mmCIF file of C-alpha atoms in Angstrom:
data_model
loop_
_atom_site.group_PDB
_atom_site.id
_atom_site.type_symbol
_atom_site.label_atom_id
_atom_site.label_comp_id
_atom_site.label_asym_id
_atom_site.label_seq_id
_atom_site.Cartn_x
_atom_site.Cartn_y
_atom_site.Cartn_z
ATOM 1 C CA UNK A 1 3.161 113.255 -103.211
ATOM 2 C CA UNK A 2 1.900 115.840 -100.677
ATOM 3 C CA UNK A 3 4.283 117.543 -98.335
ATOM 4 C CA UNK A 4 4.073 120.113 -95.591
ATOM 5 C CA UNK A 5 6.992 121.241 -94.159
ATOM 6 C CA UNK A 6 6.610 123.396 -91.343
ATOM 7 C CA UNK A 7 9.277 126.150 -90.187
ATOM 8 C CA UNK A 8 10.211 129.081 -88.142
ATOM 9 C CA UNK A 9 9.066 127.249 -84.572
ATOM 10 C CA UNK A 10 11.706 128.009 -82.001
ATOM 11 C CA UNK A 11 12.287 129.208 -78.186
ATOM 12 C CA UNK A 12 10.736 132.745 -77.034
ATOM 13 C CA UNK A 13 10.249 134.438 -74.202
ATOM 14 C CA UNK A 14 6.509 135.380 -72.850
ATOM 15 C CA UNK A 15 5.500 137.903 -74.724
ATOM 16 C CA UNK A 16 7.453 137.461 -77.889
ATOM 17 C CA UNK A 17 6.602 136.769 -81.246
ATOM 18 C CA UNK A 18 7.562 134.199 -83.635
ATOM 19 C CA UNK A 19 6.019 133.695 -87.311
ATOM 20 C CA UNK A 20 5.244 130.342 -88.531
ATOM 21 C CA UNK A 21 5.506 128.902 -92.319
ATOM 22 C CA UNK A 22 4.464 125.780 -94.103
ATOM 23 C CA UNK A 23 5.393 125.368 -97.451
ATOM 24 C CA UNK A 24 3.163 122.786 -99.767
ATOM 25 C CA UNK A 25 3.958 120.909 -102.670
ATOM 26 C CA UNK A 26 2.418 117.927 -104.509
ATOM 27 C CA UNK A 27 -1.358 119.544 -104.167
ATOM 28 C CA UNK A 28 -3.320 122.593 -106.041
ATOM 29 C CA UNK A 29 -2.497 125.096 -103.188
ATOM 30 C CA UNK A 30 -5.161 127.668 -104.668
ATOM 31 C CA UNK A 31 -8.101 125.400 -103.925
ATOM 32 C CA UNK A 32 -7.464 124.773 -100.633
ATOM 33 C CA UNK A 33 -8.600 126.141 -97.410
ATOM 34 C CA UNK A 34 -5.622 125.796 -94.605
ATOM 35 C CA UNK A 35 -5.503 124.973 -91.258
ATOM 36 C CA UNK A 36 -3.281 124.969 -88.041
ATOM 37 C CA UNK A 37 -3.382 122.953 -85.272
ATOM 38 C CA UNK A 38 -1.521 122.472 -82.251
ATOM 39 C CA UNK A 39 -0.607 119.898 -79.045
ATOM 40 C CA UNK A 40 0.802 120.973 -76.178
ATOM 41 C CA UNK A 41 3.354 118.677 -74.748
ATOM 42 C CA UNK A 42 1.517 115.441 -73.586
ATOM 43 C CA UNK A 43 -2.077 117.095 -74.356
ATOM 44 C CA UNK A 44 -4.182 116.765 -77.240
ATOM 45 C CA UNK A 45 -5.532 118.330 -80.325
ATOM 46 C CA UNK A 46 -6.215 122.015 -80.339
ATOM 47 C CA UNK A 47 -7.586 123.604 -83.533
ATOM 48 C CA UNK A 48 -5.895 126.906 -83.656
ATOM 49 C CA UNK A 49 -6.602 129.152 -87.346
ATOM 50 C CA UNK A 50 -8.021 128.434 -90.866
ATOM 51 C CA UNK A 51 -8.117 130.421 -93.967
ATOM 52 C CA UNK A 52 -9.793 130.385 -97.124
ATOM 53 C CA UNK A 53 -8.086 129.676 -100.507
ATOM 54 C CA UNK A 54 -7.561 133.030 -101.453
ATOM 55 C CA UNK A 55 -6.948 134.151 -98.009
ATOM 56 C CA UNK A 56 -10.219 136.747 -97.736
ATOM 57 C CA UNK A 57 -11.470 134.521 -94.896
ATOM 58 C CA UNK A 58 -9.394 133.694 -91.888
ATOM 59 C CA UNK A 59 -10.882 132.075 -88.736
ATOM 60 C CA UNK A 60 -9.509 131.664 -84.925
ATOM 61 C CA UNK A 61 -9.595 129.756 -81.795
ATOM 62 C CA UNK A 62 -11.002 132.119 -78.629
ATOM 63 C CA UNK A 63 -7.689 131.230 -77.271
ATOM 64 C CA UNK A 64 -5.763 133.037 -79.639
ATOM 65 C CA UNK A 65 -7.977 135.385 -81.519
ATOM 66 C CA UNK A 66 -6.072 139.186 -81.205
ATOM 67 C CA UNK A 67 -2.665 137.682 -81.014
ATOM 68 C CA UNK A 68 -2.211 135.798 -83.837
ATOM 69 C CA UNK A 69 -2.790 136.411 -87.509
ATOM 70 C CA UNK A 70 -2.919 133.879 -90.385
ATOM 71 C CA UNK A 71 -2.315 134.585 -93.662
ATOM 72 C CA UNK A 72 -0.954 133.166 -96.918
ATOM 73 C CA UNK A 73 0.721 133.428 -100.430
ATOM 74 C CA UNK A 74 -0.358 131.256 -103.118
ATOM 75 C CA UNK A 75 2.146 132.325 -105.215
ATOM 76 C CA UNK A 76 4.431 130.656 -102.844
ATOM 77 C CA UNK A 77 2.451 128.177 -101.629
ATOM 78 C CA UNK A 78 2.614 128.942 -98.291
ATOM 79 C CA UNK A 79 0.764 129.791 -95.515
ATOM 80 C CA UNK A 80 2.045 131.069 -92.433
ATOM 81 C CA UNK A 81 0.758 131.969 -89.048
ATOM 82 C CA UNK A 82 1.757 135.049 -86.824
ATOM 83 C CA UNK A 83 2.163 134.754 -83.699
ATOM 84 C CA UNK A 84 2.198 138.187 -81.203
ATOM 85 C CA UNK A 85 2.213 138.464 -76.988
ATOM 86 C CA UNK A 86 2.975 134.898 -76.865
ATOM 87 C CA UNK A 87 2.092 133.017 -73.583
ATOM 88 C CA UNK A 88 2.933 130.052 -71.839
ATOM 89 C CA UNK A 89 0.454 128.201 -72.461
ATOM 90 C CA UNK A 90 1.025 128.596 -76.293
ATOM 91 C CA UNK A 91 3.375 125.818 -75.793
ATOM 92 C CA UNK A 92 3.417 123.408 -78.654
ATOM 93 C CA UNK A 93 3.499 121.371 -81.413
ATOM 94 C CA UNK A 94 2.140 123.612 -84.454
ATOM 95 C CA UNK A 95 0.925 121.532 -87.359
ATOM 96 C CA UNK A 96 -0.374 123.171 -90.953
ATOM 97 C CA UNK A 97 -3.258 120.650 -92.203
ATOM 98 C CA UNK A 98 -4.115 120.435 -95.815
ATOM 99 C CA UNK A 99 -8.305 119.788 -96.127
ATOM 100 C CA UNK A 100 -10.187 116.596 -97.620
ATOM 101 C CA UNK A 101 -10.102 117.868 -101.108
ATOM 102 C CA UNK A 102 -14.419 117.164 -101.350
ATOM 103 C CA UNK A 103 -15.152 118.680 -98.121
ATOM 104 C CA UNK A 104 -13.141 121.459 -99.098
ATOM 105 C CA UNK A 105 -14.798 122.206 -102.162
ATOM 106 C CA UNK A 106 -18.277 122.486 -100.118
ATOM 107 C CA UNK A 107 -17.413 124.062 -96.839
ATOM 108 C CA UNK A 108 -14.202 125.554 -96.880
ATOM 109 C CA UNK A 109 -12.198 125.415 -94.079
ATOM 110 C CA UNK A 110 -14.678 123.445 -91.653
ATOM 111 C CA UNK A 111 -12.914 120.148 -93.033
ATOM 112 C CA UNK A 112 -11.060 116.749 -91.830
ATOM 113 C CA UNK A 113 -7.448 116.770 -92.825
ATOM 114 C CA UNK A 114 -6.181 114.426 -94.327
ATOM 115 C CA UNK A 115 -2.216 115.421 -94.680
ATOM 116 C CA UNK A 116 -0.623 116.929 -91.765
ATOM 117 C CA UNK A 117 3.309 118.666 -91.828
ATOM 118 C CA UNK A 118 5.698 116.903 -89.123
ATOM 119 C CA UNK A 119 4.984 120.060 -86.938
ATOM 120 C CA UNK A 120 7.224 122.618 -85.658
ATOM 121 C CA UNK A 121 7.476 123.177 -81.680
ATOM 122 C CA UNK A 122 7.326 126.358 -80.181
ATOM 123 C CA UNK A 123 8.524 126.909 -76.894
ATOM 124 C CA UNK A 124 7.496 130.250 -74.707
ATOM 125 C CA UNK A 125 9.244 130.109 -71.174
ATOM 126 C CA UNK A 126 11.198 132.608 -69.301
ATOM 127 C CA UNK B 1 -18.509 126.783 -79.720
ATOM 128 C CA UNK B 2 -19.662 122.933 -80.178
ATOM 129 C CA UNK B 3 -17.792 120.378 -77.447
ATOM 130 C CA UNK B 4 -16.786 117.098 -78.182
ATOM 131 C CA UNK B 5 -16.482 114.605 -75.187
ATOM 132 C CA UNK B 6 -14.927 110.853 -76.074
ATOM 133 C CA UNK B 7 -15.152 108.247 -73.603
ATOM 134 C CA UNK B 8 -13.236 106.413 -72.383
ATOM 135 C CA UNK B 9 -10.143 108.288 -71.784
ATOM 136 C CA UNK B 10 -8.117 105.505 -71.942
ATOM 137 C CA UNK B 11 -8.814 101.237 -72.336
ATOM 138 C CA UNK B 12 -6.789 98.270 -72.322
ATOM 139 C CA UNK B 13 -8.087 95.466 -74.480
ATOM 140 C CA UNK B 14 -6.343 91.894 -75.854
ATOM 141 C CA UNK B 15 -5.126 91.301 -79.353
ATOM 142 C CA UNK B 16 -8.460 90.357 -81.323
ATOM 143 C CA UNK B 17 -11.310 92.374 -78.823
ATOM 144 C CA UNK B 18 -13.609 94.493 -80.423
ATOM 145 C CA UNK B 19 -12.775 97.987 -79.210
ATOM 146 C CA UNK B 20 -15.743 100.876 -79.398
ATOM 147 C CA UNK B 21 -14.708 104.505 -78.776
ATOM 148 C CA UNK B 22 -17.818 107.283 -78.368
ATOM 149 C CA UNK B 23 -17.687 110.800 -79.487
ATOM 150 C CA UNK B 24 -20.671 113.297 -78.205
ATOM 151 C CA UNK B 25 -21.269 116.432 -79.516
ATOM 152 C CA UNK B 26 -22.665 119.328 -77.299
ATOM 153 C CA UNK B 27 -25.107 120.132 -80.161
ATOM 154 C CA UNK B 28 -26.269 118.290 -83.752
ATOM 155 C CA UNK B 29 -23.186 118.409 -85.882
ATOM 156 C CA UNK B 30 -24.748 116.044 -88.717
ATOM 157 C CA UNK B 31 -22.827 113.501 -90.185
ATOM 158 C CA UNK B 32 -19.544 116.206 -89.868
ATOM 159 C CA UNK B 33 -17.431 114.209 -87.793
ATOM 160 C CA UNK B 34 -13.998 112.844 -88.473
ATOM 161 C CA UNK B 35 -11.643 110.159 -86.603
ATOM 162 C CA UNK B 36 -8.064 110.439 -86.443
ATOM 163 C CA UNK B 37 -5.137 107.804 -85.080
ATOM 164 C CA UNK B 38 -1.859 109.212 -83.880
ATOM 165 C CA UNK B 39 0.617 106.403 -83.097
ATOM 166 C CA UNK B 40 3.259 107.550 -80.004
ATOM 167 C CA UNK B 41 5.750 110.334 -82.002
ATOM 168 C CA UNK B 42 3.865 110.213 -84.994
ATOM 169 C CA UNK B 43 1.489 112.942 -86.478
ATOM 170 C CA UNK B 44 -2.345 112.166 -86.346
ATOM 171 C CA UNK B 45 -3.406 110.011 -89.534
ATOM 172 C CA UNK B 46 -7.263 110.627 -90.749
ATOM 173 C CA UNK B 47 -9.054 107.351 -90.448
ATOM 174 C CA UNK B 48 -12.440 108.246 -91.093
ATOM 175 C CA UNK B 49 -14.419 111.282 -92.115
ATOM 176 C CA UNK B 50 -18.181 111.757 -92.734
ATOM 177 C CA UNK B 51 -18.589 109.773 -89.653
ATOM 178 C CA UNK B 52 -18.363 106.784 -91.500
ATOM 179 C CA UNK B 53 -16.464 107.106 -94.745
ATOM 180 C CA UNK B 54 -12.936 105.037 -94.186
ATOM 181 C CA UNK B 55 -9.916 106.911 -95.515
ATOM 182 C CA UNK B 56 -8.324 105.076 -98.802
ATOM 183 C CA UNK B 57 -5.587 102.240 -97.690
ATOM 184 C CA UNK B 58 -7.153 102.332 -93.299
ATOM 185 C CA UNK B 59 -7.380 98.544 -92.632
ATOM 186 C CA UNK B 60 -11.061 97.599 -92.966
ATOM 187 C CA UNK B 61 -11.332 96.392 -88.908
ATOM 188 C CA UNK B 62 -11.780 100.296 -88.653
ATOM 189 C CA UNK B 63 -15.237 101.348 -89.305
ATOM 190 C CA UNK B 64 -17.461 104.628 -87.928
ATOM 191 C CA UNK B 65 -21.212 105.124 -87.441
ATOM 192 C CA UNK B 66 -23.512 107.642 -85.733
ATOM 193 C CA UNK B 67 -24.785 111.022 -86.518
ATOM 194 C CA UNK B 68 -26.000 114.225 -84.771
ATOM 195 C CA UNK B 69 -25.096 113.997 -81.093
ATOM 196 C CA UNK B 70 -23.408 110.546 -80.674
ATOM 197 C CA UNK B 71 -20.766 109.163 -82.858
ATOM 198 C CA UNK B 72 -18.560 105.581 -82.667
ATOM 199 C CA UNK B 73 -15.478 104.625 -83.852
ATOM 200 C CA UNK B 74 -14.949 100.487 -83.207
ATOM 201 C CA UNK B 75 -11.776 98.383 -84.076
ATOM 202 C CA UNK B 76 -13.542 95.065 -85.151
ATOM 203 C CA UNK B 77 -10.218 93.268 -83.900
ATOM 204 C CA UNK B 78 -7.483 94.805 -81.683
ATOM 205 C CA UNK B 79 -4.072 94.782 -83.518
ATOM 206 C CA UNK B 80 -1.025 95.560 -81.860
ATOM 207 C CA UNK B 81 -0.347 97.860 -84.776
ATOM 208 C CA UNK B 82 -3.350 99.459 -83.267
ATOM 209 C CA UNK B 83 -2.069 100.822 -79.736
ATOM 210 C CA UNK B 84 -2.080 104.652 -80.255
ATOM 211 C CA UNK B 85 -4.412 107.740 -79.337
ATOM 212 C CA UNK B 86 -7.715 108.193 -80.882
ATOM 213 C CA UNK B 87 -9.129 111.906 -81.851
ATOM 214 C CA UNK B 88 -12.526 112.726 -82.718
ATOM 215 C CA UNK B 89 -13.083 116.115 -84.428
ATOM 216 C CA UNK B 90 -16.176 118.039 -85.966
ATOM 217 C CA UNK B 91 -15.954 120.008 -88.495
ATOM 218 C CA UNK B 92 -19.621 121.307 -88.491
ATOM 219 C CA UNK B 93 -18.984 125.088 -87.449
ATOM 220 C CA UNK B 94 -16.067 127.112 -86.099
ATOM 221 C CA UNK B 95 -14.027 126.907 -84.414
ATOM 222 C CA UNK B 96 -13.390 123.299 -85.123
ATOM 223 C CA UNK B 97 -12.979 121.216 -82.256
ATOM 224 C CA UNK B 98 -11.077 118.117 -80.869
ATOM 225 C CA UNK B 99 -12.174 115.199 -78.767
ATOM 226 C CA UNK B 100 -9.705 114.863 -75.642
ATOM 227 C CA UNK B 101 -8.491 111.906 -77.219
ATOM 228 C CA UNK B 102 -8.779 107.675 -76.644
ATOM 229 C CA UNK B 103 -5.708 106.017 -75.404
ATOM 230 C CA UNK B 104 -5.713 102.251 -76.577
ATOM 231 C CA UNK B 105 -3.417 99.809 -75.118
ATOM 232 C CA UNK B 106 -2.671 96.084 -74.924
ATOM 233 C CA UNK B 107 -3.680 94.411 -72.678
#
């Protein structure tokens, strides 16, 4: 069975930091490209960072490109996602995204997903 | 940066209508165009990918068509199972992008 378990989301003041983890099981880590995505409170979908499976590629949103850094450890299976000067408006749900195992194996991380981790909410108010 | 526009927003149908969603991409994206359902509290659930290629146990009222510039997702038969937001996302170039989402209600 696949699982993502998200961690590390929490309450931070502007310009904090806060570093993200997801920790997979029940999949071939090491083959997969990985994804984050967020939703602000009430909002919608908001791809945010994807890496490739061994982690020489990594790929950002405008929005947060220079703040925060993705990375991961397939010895762990885990990828996390660092998160520097945070803002308001960084406000959300974070969800790590595991890729459609055949579109991964052509393009990478430009995927679907098809298993997403129950999120982890990060908060950044004063 | 490719932008994907879904209309409507939000619609209201009766148990049994045939519901069609649209999806437009700012540019070609080929057939690289998934749906997703994400029921009130829950975490989005893939529906279809490929455009058109239904995810293994999505009821078959769900089905997807369309390619470069204009995509549809259509419920064949409203459920109330069904009520939930509707995302459509393209994964033809970075950075990925989102649809602004579908609300479906009963009517």
């Amino acid at each position: 069975e696949v699982q993502l378990v998200e961690s590390g989301g929490g309450f931070v003041q502007p310009g904090g930091s806060l570093r993200l983890s997801c920790s997979a099981s029940g999949f071939t880590f090491n083959t997969c490209a990985m994804n984050w995505v967020r939703q602000a409170p009430g909002k919608g979908l908001e791809w945010v960072s994807g890496i490739s499976l061994t982690g020489s590629g990594t790929y950002y949103a405008d929005s947060v490109k220079g703040r925060f850094t993705i990375s991961r450890d397939n010895s762990k299976n885990t990828v996390y996602l660092q998160m520097n000067r945070l803002r308001a408006e960084d406000t959300a749900i974070y969800y790590c995204a595991k890729p459609v195992l055949s579109i991964n194996k052509v393009r990478g991380y430009l995927t679907a997903f098809d298993y997403w981790g129950q999120g982890s909410l990060v908060t950044v108010s004063s | 940066d490719i932008q994907m526009t879904q209309s409507p927003s939000s619609l209201s149908a009766s148990v049994g209508d045939r519901v069609t969603i649209t999806c437009r991409a700012s540019q070609g994206i080929s057939y690289y165009l998934a749906w997703y359902q994400q029921k009130p509290g829950k975490v989005p659930e893939l529906l279809i990918s490929a455009a058109s290629a239904l995810q293994s146990g999505v009821p078959s009222r769900f089905s997807g068509s369309g390619s470069g510039t204009e995509f549809t997702l259509t419920i064949s038969s409203l459920q109330p199972e069904d009520v939930a937001t509707y995302y459509c996302q393209e994964y033809s170039s970075g950075p990925l992008s989102f649809g602004g989402g579908t609300k479906v209600q009963i009517k």
